[in-house]
PDB file of C-alpha atoms and ligand atoms in Angstrom:
ATOM      1  CA  MET T   1      15.649 -14.420  13.336  1.00 53.00           C
ATOM      2  CA  ASN T   2      15.896 -16.857  10.407  1.00 57.00           C
ATOM      3  CA  LYS T   3      14.188 -19.507  12.530  1.00 80.00           C
ATOM      4  CA  ARG T   4      10.883 -17.656  12.290  1.00 91.00           C
ATOM      5  CA  ARG T   5       8.162 -19.484  10.461  1.00 97.00           C
ATOM      6  CA  ARG T   6       7.565 -18.002   7.037  1.00 98.00           C
ATOM      7  CA  ILE T   7       3.850 -17.838   6.312  1.00 98.00           C
ATOM      8  CA  TYR T   8       3.869 -16.308   2.836  1.00 97.00           C
ATOM      9  CA  GLU T   9       6.338 -14.804   0.380  1.00 97.00           C
ATOM     10  CA  GLY T  10       5.177 -12.309  -2.220  1.00 96.00           C
ATOM     11  CA  LYS T  11       7.139 -10.347  -4.793  1.00 96.00           C
ATOM     12  CA  ALA T  12       8.034  -7.441  -2.499  1.00 98.00           C
ATOM     13  CA  LYS T  13       7.243  -8.676   1.015  1.00 98.00           C
ATOM     14  CA  VAL T  14       7.504 -11.697   3.293  1.00 98.00           C
ATOM     15  CA  LEU T  15       5.072 -12.521   6.092  1.00 98.00           C
ATOM     16  CA  TYR T  16       6.398 -14.319   9.172  1.00 98.00           C
ATOM     17  CA  GLU T  17       4.582 -15.736  12.150  1.00 98.00           C
ATOM     18  CA  GLY T  18       4.186 -13.002  14.781  1.00 98.00           C
ATOM     19  CA  PRO T  19       4.966 -13.071  18.515  1.00 97.00           C
ATOM     20  CA  GLU T  20       1.300 -13.518  19.550  1.00 97.00           C
ATOM     21  CA  PRO T  21      -1.497 -15.526  17.971  1.00 96.00           C
ATOM     22  CA  GLY T  22      -3.353 -13.364  15.473  1.00 96.00           C
ATOM     23  CA  THR T  23      -0.258 -11.307  14.615  1.00 98.00           C
ATOM     24  CA  LEU T  24       2.225 -11.473  11.754  1.00 98.00           C
ATOM     25  CA  ILE T  25       5.470  -9.733  10.889  1.00 98.00           C
ATOM     26  CA  GLN T  26       5.471  -8.020   7.502  1.00 98.00           C
ATOM     27  CA  HIS T  27       8.986  -7.748   6.046  1.00 98.00           C
ATOM     28  CA  PHE T  28       9.675  -5.330   3.151  1.00 98.00           C
ATOM     29  CA  LYS T  29      12.195  -6.638   0.598  1.00 98.00           C
ATOM     30  CA  ASP T  30      14.294  -4.651  -1.878  1.00 98.00           C
ATOM     31  CA  ASP T  31      12.941  -6.778  -4.744  1.00 98.00           C
ATOM     32  CA  THR T  32      11.283  -4.598  -7.332  1.00 98.00           C
ATOM     33  CA  THR T  33       9.138  -6.228  -9.981  1.00 97.00           C
ATOM     34  CA  ALA T  34       6.894  -5.148 -12.816  1.00 97.00           C
ATOM     35  CA  PHE T  35       4.736  -6.807 -15.429  1.00 94.00           C
ATOM     36  CA  ASN T  36       4.060  -9.721 -13.094  1.00 91.00           C
ATOM     37  CA  ASN T  37       7.694 -10.435 -12.327  1.00 92.00           C
ATOM     38  CA  LYS T  38       8.923 -10.308 -15.955  1.00 94.00           C
ATOM     39  CA  LYS T  39      11.134  -7.405 -14.883  1.00 97.00           C
ATOM     40  CA  HIS T  40      12.922  -7.894 -11.575  1.00 98.00           C
ATOM     41  CA  GLU T  41      15.702  -5.993  -9.827  1.00 98.00           C
ATOM     42  CA  LEU T  42      16.971  -5.406  -6.329  1.00 98.00           C
ATOM     43  CA  ILE T  43      16.911  -1.731  -5.425  1.00 98.00           C
ATOM     44  CA  ASP T  44      19.051  -1.367  -2.339  1.00 98.00           C
ATOM     45  CA  GLY T  45      17.091   0.396   0.407  1.00 98.00           C
ATOM     46  CA  LYS T  46      13.678   0.374  -1.274  1.00 98.00           C
ATOM     47  CA  GLY T  47      12.210  -1.964   1.355  1.00 98.00           C
ATOM     48  CA  VAL T  48      13.338   0.343   4.162  1.00 98.00           C
ATOM     49  CA  LEU T  49      11.659   3.326   2.501  1.00 98.00           C
ATOM     50  CA  ASN T  50       8.413   1.478   1.776  1.00 98.00           C
ATOM     51  CA  ASN T  51       8.259   0.230   5.362  1.00 98.00           C
ATOM     52  CA  ARG T  52       8.519   3.814   6.661  1.00 98.00           C
ATOM     53  CA  ILE T  53       6.186   5.364   4.080  1.00 98.00           C
ATOM     54  CA  SER T  54       3.537   2.681   4.549  1.00 98.00           C
ATOM     55  CA  GLU T  55       3.786   2.932   8.356  1.00 98.00           C
ATOM     56  CA  TYR T  56       3.245   6.675   8.146  1.00 98.00           C
ATOM     57  CA  ILE T  57       0.242   6.407   5.813  1.00 98.00           C
ATOM     58  CA  PHE T  58      -1.430   3.584   7.765  1.00 98.00           C
ATOM     59  CA  GLN T  59      -0.985   5.543  11.010  1.00 98.00           C
ATOM     60  CA  ARG T  60      -2.500   8.697   9.527  1.00 98.00           C
ATOM     61  CA  LEU T  61      -5.407   6.652   8.113  1.00 98.00           C
ATOM     62  CA  GLY T  62      -5.896   4.989  11.501  1.00 98.00           C
ATOM     63  CA  GLU T  63      -6.161   8.425  13.087  1.00 98.00           C
ATOM     64  CA  ILE T  64      -9.125   9.325  10.883  1.00 98.00           C
ATOM     65  CA  GLY T  65     -10.870   6.052  11.709  1.00 98.00           C
ATOM     66  CA  VAL T  66      -9.918   3.844   8.770  1.00 98.00           C
ATOM     67  CA  PRO T  67      -9.354   0.387  10.293  1.00 98.00           C
ATOM     68  CA  THR T  68      -6.027  -1.178   9.221  1.00 98.00           C
ATOM     69  CA  HIS T  69      -3.948  -4.258   9.960  1.00 98.00           C
ATOM     70  CA  PHE T  70      -1.011  -2.109  11.148  1.00 98.00           C
ATOM     71  CA  MET T  71       0.079  -2.406  14.792  1.00 98.00           C
ATOM     72  CA  LYS T  72       3.621  -1.008  15.012  1.00 98.00           C
ATOM     73  CA  ARG T  73       6.910  -0.798  13.192  1.00 98.00           C
ATOM     74  CA  LEU T  74       9.475  -3.211  14.608  1.00 98.00           C
ATOM     75  CA  ASN T  75      12.660  -2.225  12.779  1.00 98.00           C
ATOM     76  CA  MET T  76      13.935  -0.790   9.499  1.00 98.00           C
ATOM     77  CA  ARG T  77      12.259  -3.442   7.351  1.00 98.00           C
ATOM     78  CA  GLU T  78       9.523  -4.943   9.473  1.00 98.00           C
ATOM     79  CA  GLN T  79       6.203  -4.124  11.010  1.00 98.00           C
ATOM     80  CA  LEU T  80       3.877  -6.006  13.333  1.00 98.00           C
ATOM     81  CA  ILE T  81       0.446  -6.478  11.776  1.00 98.00           C
ATOM     82  CA  ARG T  82      -2.800  -8.201  12.636  1.00 98.00           C
ATOM     83  CA  GLU T  83      -3.378 -11.436  10.784  1.00 98.00           C
ATOM     84  CA  VAL T  84      -6.296 -11.032   8.393  1.00 98.00           C
ATOM     85  CA  GLU T  85      -7.923 -13.152   5.727  1.00 98.00           C
ATOM     86  CA  ILE T  86      -6.981 -11.326   2.536  1.00 98.00           C
ATOM     87  CA  ILE T  87      -9.864 -10.662   0.163  1.00 98.00           C
ATOM     88  CA  PRO T  88      -8.407 -11.786  -3.197  1.00 98.00           C
ATOM     89  CA  LEU T  89      -8.955  -8.432  -4.908  1.00 98.00           C
ATOM     90  CA  GLU T  90      -6.655  -5.612  -5.948  1.00 98.00           C
ATOM     91  CA  VAL T  91      -8.745  -2.484  -5.530  1.00 99.00           C
ATOM     92  CA  VAL T  92      -7.546   0.353  -7.754  1.00 99.00           C
ATOM     93  CA  VAL T  93      -8.749   3.930  -7.259  1.00 99.00           C
ATOM     94  CA  ARG T  94      -8.045   6.415 -10.041  1.00 99.00           C
ATOM     95  CA  ASN T  95      -8.276  10.219 -10.079  1.00 99.00           C
ATOM     96  CA  VAL T  96      -6.375  10.936 -13.273  1.00 98.00           C
ATOM     97  CA  ALA T  97      -6.042   8.835 -16.446  1.00 98.00           C
ATOM     98  CA  ALA T  98      -2.779   6.867 -16.613  1.00 98.00           C
ATOM     99  CA  GLY T  99      -1.409   3.365 -17.072  1.00 98.00           C
ATOM    100  CA  SER T 100      -3.764   0.603 -18.096  1.00 98.00           C
ATOM    101  CA  LEU T 101      -6.836   2.884 -18.036  1.00 98.00           C
ATOM    102  CA  SER T 102      -5.268   5.222 -20.597  1.00 98.00           C
ATOM    103  CA  THR T 103      -4.339   2.236 -22.766  1.00 98.00           C
ATOM    104  CA  ARG T 104      -7.709   0.492 -22.452  1.00 98.00           C
ATOM    105  CA  LEU T 105      -9.919   3.520 -23.097  1.00 98.00           C
ATOM    106  CA  GLY T 106      -7.564   5.641 -25.182  1.00 98.00           C
ATOM    107  CA  LEU T 107      -7.454   8.460 -22.613  1.00 98.00           C
ATOM    108  CA  GLU T 108      -4.599  10.920 -22.634  1.00 98.00           C
ATOM    109  CA  GLU T 109      -2.241  10.354 -19.679  1.00 98.00           C
ATOM    110  CA  GLY T 110      -2.736  13.097 -17.147  1.00 98.00           C
ATOM    111  CA  SER T 111      -6.330  13.975 -18.030  1.00 98.00           C
ATOM    112  CA  GLN T 112      -8.516  14.476 -14.970  1.00 98.00           C
ATOM    113  CA  LEU T 113     -11.296  11.891 -14.658  1.00 98.00           C
ATOM    114  CA  PRO T 114     -14.899  13.133 -14.260  1.00 98.00           C
ATOM    115  CA  ARG T 115     -14.904  11.494 -10.814  1.00 98.00           C
ATOM    116  CA  SER T 116     -12.804   9.008  -8.895  1.00 98.00           C
ATOM    117  CA  ILE T 117     -13.160   5.538 -10.379  1.00 98.00           C
ATOM    118  CA  ILE T 118     -12.803   2.228  -8.541  1.00 99.00           C
ATOM    119  CA  GLU T 119     -11.739  -0.918 -10.381  1.00 99.00           C
ATOM    120  CA  PHE T 120     -11.405  -4.490  -9.141  1.00 99.00           C
ATOM    121  CA  TYR T 121      -8.764  -6.987 -10.246  1.00 98.00           C
ATOM    122  CA  HIS T 122      -8.701 -10.603  -9.098  1.00 98.00           C
ATOM    123  CA  LYS T 123      -5.480 -11.214  -7.162  1.00 98.00           C
ATOM    124  CA  ASN T 124      -4.045 -14.142  -9.106  1.00 97.00           C
ATOM    125  CA  ASP T 125      -0.507 -13.948 -10.499  1.00 94.00           C
ATOM    126  CA  LYS T 126      -0.996 -17.020 -12.705  1.00 96.00           C
ATOM    127  CA  LEU T 127      -3.765 -15.165 -14.530  1.00 97.00           C
ATOM    128  CA  ASN T 128      -1.977 -11.787 -14.469  1.00 96.00           C
ATOM    129  CA  ASP T 129      -4.514 -10.226 -12.063  1.00 97.00           C
ATOM    130  CA  PRO T 130      -7.435  -9.963 -14.511  1.00 98.00           C
ATOM    131  CA  MET T 131      -9.930  -7.118 -14.174  1.00 98.00           C
ATOM    132  CA  VAL T 132     -13.265  -8.337 -12.784  1.00 98.00           C
ATOM    133  CA  SER T 133     -16.700  -6.883 -12.098  1.00 98.00           C
ATOM    134  CA  GLU T 134     -18.871  -7.062  -8.987  1.00 98.00           C
ATOM    135  CA  GLU T 135     -20.766  -9.855 -10.746  1.00 98.00           C
ATOM    136  CA  HIS T 136     -17.641 -12.019 -10.876  1.00 98.00           C
ATOM    137  CA  ILE T 137     -16.743 -11.167  -7.280  1.00 98.00           C
ATOM    138  CA  THR T 138     -20.104 -12.233  -5.864  1.00 98.00           C
ATOM    139  CA  ALA T 139     -20.653 -15.188  -8.221  1.00 98.00           C
ATOM    140  CA  PHE T 140     -17.278 -16.724  -7.342  1.00 98.00           C
ATOM    141  CA  GLY T 141     -17.664 -15.884  -3.649  1.00 98.00           C
ATOM    142  CA  TRP T 142     -14.564 -13.667  -3.306  1.00 98.00           C
ATOM    143  CA  ALA T 143     -16.675 -11.142  -1.385  1.00 98.00           C
ATOM    144  CA  ASN T 144     -20.375 -10.625  -0.735  1.00 98.00           C
ATOM    145  CA  PRO T 145     -22.338  -7.494  -1.742  1.00 98.00           C
ATOM    146  CA  GLN T 146     -22.092  -5.915   1.745  1.00 98.00           C
ATOM    147  CA  GLU T 147     -18.346  -6.492   1.766  1.00 98.00           C
ATOM    148  CA  ILE T 148     -18.015  -4.909  -1.680  1.00 98.00           C
ATOM    149  CA  ASP T 149     -19.949  -1.846  -0.428  1.00 98.00           C
ATOM    150  CA  GLU T 150     -17.661  -1.591   2.599  1.00 98.00           C
ATOM    151  CA  VAL T 151     -14.526  -1.996   0.470  1.00 99.00           C
ATOM    152  CA  MET T 152     -15.707   0.725  -1.936  1.00 98.00           C
ATOM    153  CA  SER T 153     -16.606   3.128   0.821  1.00 98.00           C
ATOM    154  CA  LEU T 154     -13.234   2.586   2.562  1.00 98.00           C
ATOM    155  CA  ALA T 155     -11.378   2.931  -0.764  1.00 99.00           C
ATOM    156  CA  LEU T 156     -13.035   6.303  -1.432  1.00 98.00           C
ATOM    157  CA  ARG T 157     -12.335   7.553   2.096  1.00 98.00           C
ATOM    158  CA  ILE T 158      -8.710   6.499   1.745  1.00 99.00           C
ATOM    159  CA  ASN T 159      -8.530   8.249  -1.612  1.00 99.00           C
ATOM    160  CA  ASP T 160     -10.018  11.519  -0.323  1.00 98.00           C
ATOM    161  CA  PHE T 161      -7.621  11.564   2.604  1.00 98.00           C
ATOM    162  CA  LEU T 162      -4.538  10.611   0.586  1.00 98.00           C
ATOM    163  CA  VAL T 163      -5.211  13.143  -2.178  1.00 98.00           C
ATOM    164  CA  GLY T 164      -5.039  15.875   0.492  1.00 98.00           C
ATOM    165  CA  LEU T 165      -2.102  14.339   2.354  1.00 98.00           C
ATOM    166  CA  PHE T 166       0.017  14.090  -0.799  1.00 98.00           C
ATOM    167  CA  LEU T 167      -1.053  17.485  -2.153  1.00 98.00           C
ATOM    168  CA  GLY T 168       0.178  18.989   1.108  1.00 98.00           C
ATOM    169  CA  ALA T 169       3.562  17.478   0.189  1.00 98.00           C
ATOM    170  CA  GLY T 170       3.460  18.873  -3.361  1.00 98.00           C
ATOM    171  CA  ILE T 171       2.482  15.513  -4.889  1.00 98.00           C
ATOM    172  CA  ARG T 172      -0.479  14.614  -7.122  1.00 98.00           C
ATOM    173  CA  LEU T 173      -2.059  11.241  -6.341  1.00 98.00           C
ATOM    174  CA  ILE T 174      -2.917   9.883  -9.787  1.00 99.00           C
ATOM    175  CA  ASP T 175      -4.054   6.389  -8.762  1.00 99.00           C
ATOM    176  CA  PHE T 176      -3.233   3.605  -6.325  1.00 99.00           C
ATOM    177  CA  LYS T 177      -3.920  -0.034  -5.477  1.00 99.00           C
ATOM    178  CA  VAL T 178      -5.002  -1.296  -2.081  1.00 99.00           C
ATOM    179  CA  GLU T 179      -5.937  -4.649  -0.571  1.00 98.00           C
ATOM    180  CA  PHE T 180      -8.362  -5.427   2.216  1.00 99.00           C
ATOM    181  CA  GLY T 181      -8.698  -8.272   4.689  1.00 98.00           C
ATOM    182  CA  ARG T 182     -11.232  -9.745   7.060  1.00 98.00           C
ATOM    183  CA  LEU T 183     -10.261  -9.304  10.684  1.00 98.00           C
ATOM    184  CA  TRP T 184     -11.988 -11.774  12.976  1.00 94.00           C
ATOM    185  CA  GLU T 185     -12.566 -10.451  16.465  1.00 89.00           C
ATOM    186  CA  GLN T 186     -13.130 -12.290  19.747  1.00 84.00           C
ATOM    187  CA  ASN T 187     -16.907 -12.455  19.652  1.00 87.00           C
ATOM    188  CA  ASP T 188     -16.816 -13.937  16.143  1.00 90.00           C
ATOM    189  CA  THR T 189     -17.557 -10.600  14.524  1.00 95.00           C
ATOM    190  CA  MET T 190     -15.719  -9.634  11.384  1.00 97.00           C
ATOM    191  CA  ARG T 191     -14.410  -6.247  10.269  1.00 97.00           C
ATOM    192  CA  ILE T 192     -12.967  -5.312   6.917  1.00 98.00           C
ATOM    193  CA  VAL T 193      -9.619  -3.598   7.330  1.00 98.00           C
ATOM    194  CA  LEU T 194      -7.010  -2.081   5.050  1.00 99.00           C
ATOM    195  CA  ALA T 195      -4.107  -4.542   4.644  1.00 98.00           C
ATOM    196  CA  ASP T 196      -0.889  -4.946   2.607  1.00 98.00           C
ATOM    197  CA  GLU T 197       0.925  -1.608   2.085  1.00 98.00           C
ATOM    198  CA  ILE T 198       0.589   1.853   0.595  1.00 99.00           C
ATOM    199  CA  SER T 199       3.895   3.013  -0.893  1.00 98.00           C
ATOM    200  CA  PRO T 200       5.301   4.323  -4.186  1.00 98.00           C
ATOM    201  CA  ASP T 201       5.309   0.658  -5.334  1.00 98.00           C
ATOM    202  CA  CYS T 202       1.531   0.685  -5.606  1.00 98.00           C
ATOM    203  CA  CYS T 203       0.670   4.350  -6.230  1.00 98.00           C
ATOM    204  CA  ARG T 204       1.190   6.766  -9.095  1.00 99.00           C
ATOM    205  CA  LEU T 205       2.641   9.937  -7.592  1.00 99.00           C
ATOM    206  CA  TRP T 206       3.524  12.932  -9.760  1.00 99.00           C
ATOM    207  CA  ASP T 207       5.320  16.041  -8.597  1.00 98.00           C
ATOM    208  CA  ALA T 208       2.583  18.678  -8.448  1.00 98.00           C
ATOM    209  CA  ALA T 209       4.769  21.395 -10.009  1.00 98.00           C
ATOM    210  CA  SER T 210       6.808  19.560 -12.665  1.00 98.00           C
ATOM    211  CA  GLY T 211       4.707  16.433 -13.285  1.00 98.00           C
ATOM    212  CA  ASP T 212       7.794  14.256 -12.694  1.00 98.00           C
ATOM    213  CA  LYS T 213       7.017  10.657 -11.774  1.00 98.00           C
ATOM    214  CA  MET T 214       7.921   9.719  -8.189  1.00 98.00           C
ATOM    215  CA  ASP T 215       6.765   6.071  -8.152  1.00 98.00           C
ATOM    216  CA  LYS T 216       7.340   2.589  -9.586  1.00 98.00           C
ATOM    217  CA  ASP T 217       6.615   3.800 -13.131  1.00 98.00           C
ATOM    218  CA  ARG T 218      10.247   5.018 -13.060  1.00 98.00           C
ATOM    219  CA  PHE T 219      11.221   1.343 -12.786  1.00 98.00           C
ATOM    220  CA  ARG T 220       8.564   0.044 -15.207  1.00 98.00           C
ATOM    221  CA  GLN T 221       9.645   2.588 -17.816  1.00 98.00           C
ATOM    222  CA  ASP T 222      13.429   2.352 -17.213  1.00 98.00           C
ATOM    223  CA  MET T 223      13.624   6.009 -16.246  1.00 98.00           C
ATOM    224  CA  GLY T 224      16.223   5.531 -13.474  1.00 98.00           C
ATOM    225  CA  GLY T 225      16.281   7.418 -10.187  1.00 98.00           C
ATOM    226  CA  VAL T 226      13.812   5.020  -8.538  1.00 98.00           C
ATOM    227  CA  LEU T 227      15.343   5.103  -5.054  1.00 98.00           C
ATOM    228  CA  GLU T 228      15.859   8.865  -5.210  1.00 98.00           C
ATOM    229  CA  ALA T 229      12.190   9.380  -6.092  1.00 98.00           C
ATOM    230  CA  TYR T 230      11.007   7.153  -3.199  1.00 98.00           C
ATOM    231  CA  GLN T 231      13.416   9.021  -0.887  1.00 98.00           C
ATOM    232  CA  GLU T 232      11.929  12.324  -1.994  1.00 98.00           C
ATOM    233  CA  VAL T 233       8.384  11.071  -1.291  1.00 98.00           C
ATOM    234  CA  ALA T 234       9.502   9.989   2.198  1.00 98.00           C
ATOM    235  CA  ARG T 235      11.304  13.284   2.791  1.00 98.00           C
ATOM    236  CA  ARG T 236       8.285  15.348   1.752  1.00 98.00           C
ATOM    237  CA  LEU T 237       5.990  13.323   4.004  1.00 98.00           C
ATOM    238  CA  GLY T 238       8.443  14.038   6.828  1.00 97.00           C
ATOM    239  CA  VAL T 239       9.308  10.401   7.507  1.00 96.00           C
ATOM    240  CA  LEU T 240      13.011  10.432   6.685  1.00 84.00           C
ATOM    241  CA  THR T 241      14.502  11.700   9.948  1.00 68.00           C
ATOM    242  CA  GLU T 242      16.689   8.965  11.430  1.00 57.00           C
ATOM    243  CA  ASN T 243      15.128   8.869  14.906  1.00 54.00           C
ATOM    244  CA  PRO T 244      11.835  10.712  14.719  1.00 48.00           C
ATOM    245  CA  ARG T 245      10.490  11.701  18.127  1.00 50.00           C
ATOM    246  CA  PRO T 246       7.164  10.080  18.921  1.00 52.00           C
ATOM    247  CA  ARG T 247       4.162  12.236  18.111  1.00 53.00           C
ATOM    248  CA  GLY T 248       2.889  14.100  21.135  1.00 56.00           C
ATOM    249  CA  ALA T 249       6.162  13.552  22.993  1.00 55.00           C
ATOM    250  CA  GLY T 250       6.009  17.110  24.313  1.00 58.00           C
ATOM    251  CA  PRO T 251       8.644  19.839  24.296  1.00 60.00           C
ATOM    252  CA  VAL T 252      12.313  18.962  24.233  1.00 53.00           C
ATOM    253  CA  LEU T 253      14.108  19.455  27.554  1.00 52.00           C
ATOM    254  CA  VAL T 254      16.956  21.808  26.714  1.00 54.00           C
ATOM    255  CA  SER T 255      18.785  21.791  30.034  1.00 47.00           C
ATOM    256  CA  SER T 256      18.321  19.238  32.759  1.00 45.00           C
ATOM    257  CA  LYS T 257      20.549  21.031  35.312  1.00 45.00           C
ATOM    258  CA  PRO T 258      18.569  21.833  38.458  1.00 45.00           C
ATOM    259  CA  GLY T 259      18.133  25.449  39.545  1.00 37.00           C
TER     260      GLY T 259
HETATM  261  P1  TMP R   1      -2.497   0.152 -13.872  1.00 53.76           P
HETATM  262  O1  TMP R   1      -2.729   1.477 -14.513  1.00 53.76           O
HETATM  263  O2  TMP R   1      -1.282  -0.548 -14.376  1.00 53.76           O
HETATM  264  O3  TMP R   1      -3.731  -0.708 -13.905  1.00 53.76           O
HETATM  265  O4  TMP R   1      -2.192   0.437 -12.320  1.00 53.76           O
HETATM  266  C1  TMP R   1      -3.090   1.131 -11.506  1.00 53.76           C
HETATM  267  C2  TMP R   1      -2.457   1.376 -10.138  1.00 53.76           C
HETATM  268  O5  TMP R   1      -2.287   0.149  -9.447  1.00 53.76           O
HETATM  269  C3  TMP R   1      -1.071   2.008 -10.192  1.00 53.76           C
HETATM  270  O6  TMP R   1      -0.977   2.947  -9.123  1.00 53.76           O
HETATM  271  C4  TMP R   1      -0.115   0.880  -9.948  1.00 53.76           C
HETATM  272  C5  TMP R   1      -0.911  -0.068  -9.109  1.00 53.76           C
HETATM  273  N1  TMP R   1      -0.615  -1.476  -9.395  1.00 53.76           N
HETATM  274  C6  TMP R   1      -0.107  -2.276  -8.381  1.00 53.76           C
HETATM  275  O7  TMP R   1       0.115  -1.824  -7.265  1.00 53.76           O
HETATM  276  N2  TMP R   1       0.126  -3.590  -8.667  1.00 53.76           N
HETATM  277  C7  TMP R   1      -0.117  -4.138  -9.875  1.00 53.76           C
HETATM  278  O8  TMP R   1       0.096  -5.326 -10.051  1.00 53.76           O
HETATM  279  C8  TMP R   1      -0.628  -3.278 -10.905  1.00 53.76           C
HETATM  280  C9  TMP R   1      -0.900  -3.828 -12.281  1.00 53.76           C
HETATM  281  C10 TMP R   1      -0.865  -1.975 -10.611  1.00 53.76           C
END
């Protein structure tokens, strides 16, 4: 297993060469970082939870026609994904004021925004992922105008779906960050697909009843109970059973004795 070729190592994940050309293995680590790696801890079991939560969300999004890089989960920490060319943008969608938006515009945390807002940040750790506008994105060639339109329309569809999905689990989706990639297909056509992960590492999730934080802000703000909060998100989404039966597997055979 350690002989696999490592393609890329990020703060929370590693990408290995996959079994077929055009595939990669995405490995979820327990490393938990904030403020561009200034704060770093290992949270035992976090990678396992994020793997399961992200698998679940990508599958549900796939079912409503959002194209993603996800193929299948391989084991507790790894999933098989399609290799894509990552667009170097962090796309943030916000429903409620929090975090850097509250700081930047002096908005009270928790106040509902007049509509969902999309922001772009240039994915560049050395520069601390600076916020950029569509002008920067097109001028520097990170994406063209059609790609930006597609990214924005996918981001809003993802947001609409996830707001409902989480609300059904008693969770308010405050904001989240997603990344997209270009998937090259056989006949040299290109599709923009959702890549990376969607997990409590890159979302703000508040308990709908109490307002308690159930995401990485617990780590950023030294609140404790990080793993427990991620576990609760997984439990509420119904992804924490040890050996979940495949969807559509049909009724369980209670007795196999003939006659
Ligand atoms: P922000 O309020 O700090 O700008 O964060 C907005 C959302 O993006 C929040 O859900 C956390 C997520 N996020 C990441 O996933 N990675 C990052 O590097 C940052 C800064 C935010």
